[in-house]
């Protein structure tokens, strides 16, 4: 077979090679996933790092065509967890030796929101004696806001590009002032420049998306020289505009398989970055995240949002663990990770190795 070990070993790859990898099936796919798992063990080790995910509000000013919490969806109850409950969840993460947190919400750009986040970041740093690492995922913001939050204690930022192909980007987003491909790109450049460990990602199995688009996404991540990635299957939500294309999507199983191929290919392409096992994988396969941990992913984001609010943060349907409290999730997760042949890096930040190597290269 043309995709032999030699091709898999190279970290600079052509579109054709990557297209072939992300679309691979059967023994070719098995080989790819296995190789990625091996490279993962060699370069970043067997450790998997926890990021306790707090989805603190589903209030959103944007209208992405795929997203269940988009502004125009009137069929969901909006919530905004109060600061005390957020800090309580952060305390839970700290006490249970989660190394880091992720604060995520719908996108807002008002001053009240900006100030609130700064206050929360200070609060989390204080209650954990500076021990909890903090990732934020709060969408597109101004340079000043990103800077303020960095100074307040956030050191990682997740902003998925969703698709690096501009044409496809505008098929899944409105084309207006609030949804602009170039703005999103600029945000990613700014985040890097400000010193954040910067993460991006894409959805896999979108309507109109091809294997070539996905290969291009991988090259985009390499080119942008990202530190972290979170990517998972697209799961249609019936209260969104993209639902009209549901009958032309790849079957869920195929979206899942291609998501694993993407994770494995990215691990081979960028061996020292952090890659998250996206929750959407678990919505398709009960052990989906664990499978991702075996073929390249080394970060997992247990949901520690207070349970009463979880059912309303439905970006997509069939979202897992919306019933359980944080405790149950923690215990079952530890066992699941061990069964996947991985270890939990308790109490460690688990920063992206790539971030430090690219920073030191810059200084030389
Ligand atoms: N299916 C899968 N992922 C989704 N997201 C939003 N809607 C969906 C969906 N229907 C992802 C986006 C966003 C992240 C927070 O959730 O990639 O960046
Ligand atoms: Fe854009 Fe939810 S509305 S990701």
mmCIF file of N, CA, C and O in Angstrom, residues 2 22 25 31-32 45 48 58 70-71 86 88 93 132 163 165 179 186 189 199 209 223 248 282 313 335 352 360 364:
data_model
loop_
_atom_site.group_PDB
_atom_site.id
_atom_site.type_symbol
_atom_site.label_atom_id
_atom_site.label_comp_id
_atom_site.label_asym_id
_atom_site.label_seq_id
_atom_site.Cartn_x
_atom_site.Cartn_y
_atom_site.Cartn_z
ATOM 1 N N UNK A 2 0.433 2.262 -0.722
ATOM 2 C CA UNK A 2 1.257 3.467 -0.861
ATOM 3 C C UNK A 2 1.476 4.201 0.463
ATOM 4 O O UNK A 2 2.531 4.743 0.720
ATOM 5 N N UNK A 22 -6.874 10.996 6.055
ATOM 6 C CA UNK A 22 -8.132 11.282 6.751
ATOM 7 C C UNK A 22 -9.304 10.466 6.214
ATOM 8 O O UNK A 22 -10.281 10.255 6.914
ATOM 9 N N UNK A 25 -9.593 3.749 5.466
ATOM 10 C CA UNK A 25 -10.486 2.753 6.055
ATOM 11 C C UNK A 25 -9.720 1.452 6.215
ATOM 12 O O UNK A 25 -8.617 1.308 5.708
ATOM 13 N N UNK A 31 -3.575 0.995 10.813
ATOM 14 C CA UNK A 31 -2.146 1.316 10.848
ATOM 15 C C UNK A 31 -1.919 2.776 11.267
ATOM 16 O O UNK A 31 -1.047 3.092 12.085
ATOM 17 N N UNK A 32 -2.728 3.656 10.702
ATOM 18 C CA UNK A 32 -2.629 5.086 11.012
ATOM 19 C C UNK A 32 -2.864 5.349 12.504
ATOM 20 O O UNK A 32 -2.074 6.043 13.169
ATOM 21 N N UNK A 45 3.997 11.215 25.938
ATOM 22 C CA UNK A 45 3.842 10.229 27.011
ATOM 23 C C UNK A 45 2.425 9.685 27.114
ATOM 24 O O UNK A 45 1.564 9.977 26.295
ATOM 25 N N UNK A 48 -2.659 11.754 30.423
ATOM 26 C CA UNK A 48 -3.804 12.486 29.897
ATOM 27 C C UNK A 48 -4.148 13.558 30.923
ATOM 28 O O UNK A 48 -4.171 13.291 32.122
ATOM 29 N N UNK A 58 -25.335 29.957 28.355
ATOM 30 C CA UNK A 58 -25.657 29.691 26.943
ATOM 31 C C UNK A 58 -26.233 30.934 26.266
ATOM 32 O O UNK A 58 -26.840 30.842 25.207
ATOM 33 N N UNK A 70 -27.468 29.004 19.346
ATOM 34 C CA UNK A 70 -27.432 30.242 18.544
ATOM 35 C C UNK A 70 -28.554 31.183 18.984
ATOM 36 O O UNK A 70 -29.616 30.761 19.427
ATOM 37 N N UNK A 71 -28.254 32.437 18.803
ATOM 38 C CA UNK A 71 -29.153 33.515 19.231
ATOM 39 C C UNK A 71 -30.602 33.319 18.790
ATOM 40 O O UNK A 71 -31.534 33.551 19.550
ATOM 41 N N UNK A 86 -19.915 29.209 39.940
ATOM 42 C CA UNK A 86 -18.746 28.964 39.076
ATOM 43 C C UNK A 86 -17.513 28.724 39.956
ATOM 44 O O UNK A 86 -16.742 27.775 39.737
ATOM 45 N N UNK A 88 -17.495 27.674 42.944
ATOM 46 C CA UNK A 88 -17.671 26.398 43.630
ATOM 47 C C UNK A 88 -17.228 25.234 42.723
ATOM 48 O O UNK A 88 -16.568 24.287 43.160
ATOM 49 N N UNK A 93 -12.865 21.330 41.150
ATOM 50 C CA UNK A 93 -11.784 20.909 40.250
ATOM 51 C C UNK A 93 -10.444 20.902 40.996
ATOM 52 O O UNK A 93 -9.669 19.952 40.889
ATOM 53 N N UNK A 132 -4.547 26.223 39.801
ATOM 54 C CA UNK A 132 -5.342 25.765 38.656
ATOM 55 C C UNK A 132 -4.927 26.503 37.384
ATOM 56 O O UNK A 132 -4.867 27.739 37.369
ATOM 57 N N UNK A 163 -13.937 25.735 10.115
ATOM 58 C CA UNK A 163 -13.404 25.238 8.848
ATOM 59 C C UNK A 163 -12.414 26.271 8.352
ATOM 60 O O UNK A 163 -12.690 27.467 8.417
ATOM 61 N N UNK A 165 -11.526 26.569 5.326
ATOM 62 C CA UNK A 165 -11.857 26.923 3.951
ATOM 63 C C UNK A 165 -12.912 28.029 3.971
ATOM 64 O O UNK A 165 -14.031 27.819 4.469
ATOM 65 N N UNK A 179 -20.016 37.686 11.812
ATOM 66 C CA UNK A 179 -19.466 36.379 11.434
ATOM 67 C C UNK A 179 -18.555 36.607 10.254
ATOM 68 O O UNK A 179 -19.010 36.651 9.115
ATOM 69 N N UNK A 186 -7.762 36.672 12.430
ATOM 70 C CA UNK A 186 -7.002 37.708 13.131
ATOM 71 C C UNK A 186 -6.996 37.464 14.629
ATOM 72 O O UNK A 186 -5.983 37.694 15.298
ATOM 73 N N UNK A 189 -4.324 34.968 15.408
ATOM 74 C CA UNK A 189 -2.979 35.581 15.366
ATOM 75 C C UNK A 189 -2.737 36.414 16.619
ATOM 76 O O UNK A 189 -1.657 36.355 17.227
ATOM 77 N N UNK A 199 -5.276 27.430 20.904
ATOM 78 C CA UNK A 199 -5.870 26.211 20.354
ATOM 79 C C UNK A 199 -6.942 26.533 19.335
ATOM 80 O O UNK A 199 -7.647 27.531 19.450
ATOM 81 N N UNK A 209 -18.761 19.424 3.319
ATOM 82 C CA UNK A 209 -17.333 19.232 3.616
ATOM 83 C C UNK A 209 -16.801 17.973 2.925
ATOM 84 O O UNK A 209 -17.485 16.953 2.893
ATOM 85 N N UNK A 223 0.442 25.255 9.661
ATOM 86 C CA UNK A 223 0.891 26.572 9.214
ATOM 87 C C UNK A 223 0.742 27.624 10.320
ATOM 88 O O UNK A 223 1.633 28.435 10.558
ATOM 89 N N UNK A 248 -28.102 14.468 3.775
ATOM 90 C CA UNK A 248 -26.932 14.260 2.914
ATOM 91 C C UNK A 248 -25.619 14.196 3.711
ATOM 92 O O UNK A 248 -24.527 14.249 3.147
ATOM 93 N N UNK A 282 -18.108 11.229 22.202
ATOM 94 C CA UNK A 282 -18.835 10.365 23.128
ATOM 95 C C UNK A 282 -20.341 10.364 22.833
ATOM 96 O O UNK A 282 -21.055 9.446 23.226
ATOM 97 N N UNK A 313 -27.220 23.500 27.720
ATOM 98 C CA UNK A 313 -26.047 23.849 26.914
ATOM 99 C C UNK A 313 -25.921 22.822 25.794
ATOM 100 O O UNK A 313 -24.914 22.140 25.657
ATOM 101 N N UNK A 335 -11.328 5.295 35.663
ATOM 102 C CA UNK A 335 -11.283 3.882 35.269
ATOM 103 C C UNK A 335 -11.244 3.737 33.745
ATOM 104 O O UNK A 335 -10.500 2.915 33.198
ATOM 105 N N UNK A 352 1.037 22.595 26.781
ATOM 106 C CA UNK A 352 1.458 22.113 25.471
ATOM 107 C C UNK A 352 2.978 22.225 25.333
ATOM 108 O O UNK A 352 3.542 23.306 25.470
ATOM 109 N N UNK A 360 10.889 29.050 22.731
ATOM 110 C CA UNK A 360 12.347 29.094 22.922
ATOM 111 C C UNK A 360 13.051 29.252 21.586
ATOM 112 O O UNK A 360 14.089 29.898 21.497
ATOM 113 N N UNK A 364 15.894 32.269 20.330
ATOM 114 C CA UNK A 364 17.264 31.956 19.895
ATOM 115 C C UNK A 364 17.767 32.855 18.768
ATOM 116 O O UNK A 364 16.990 33.315 17.975
#
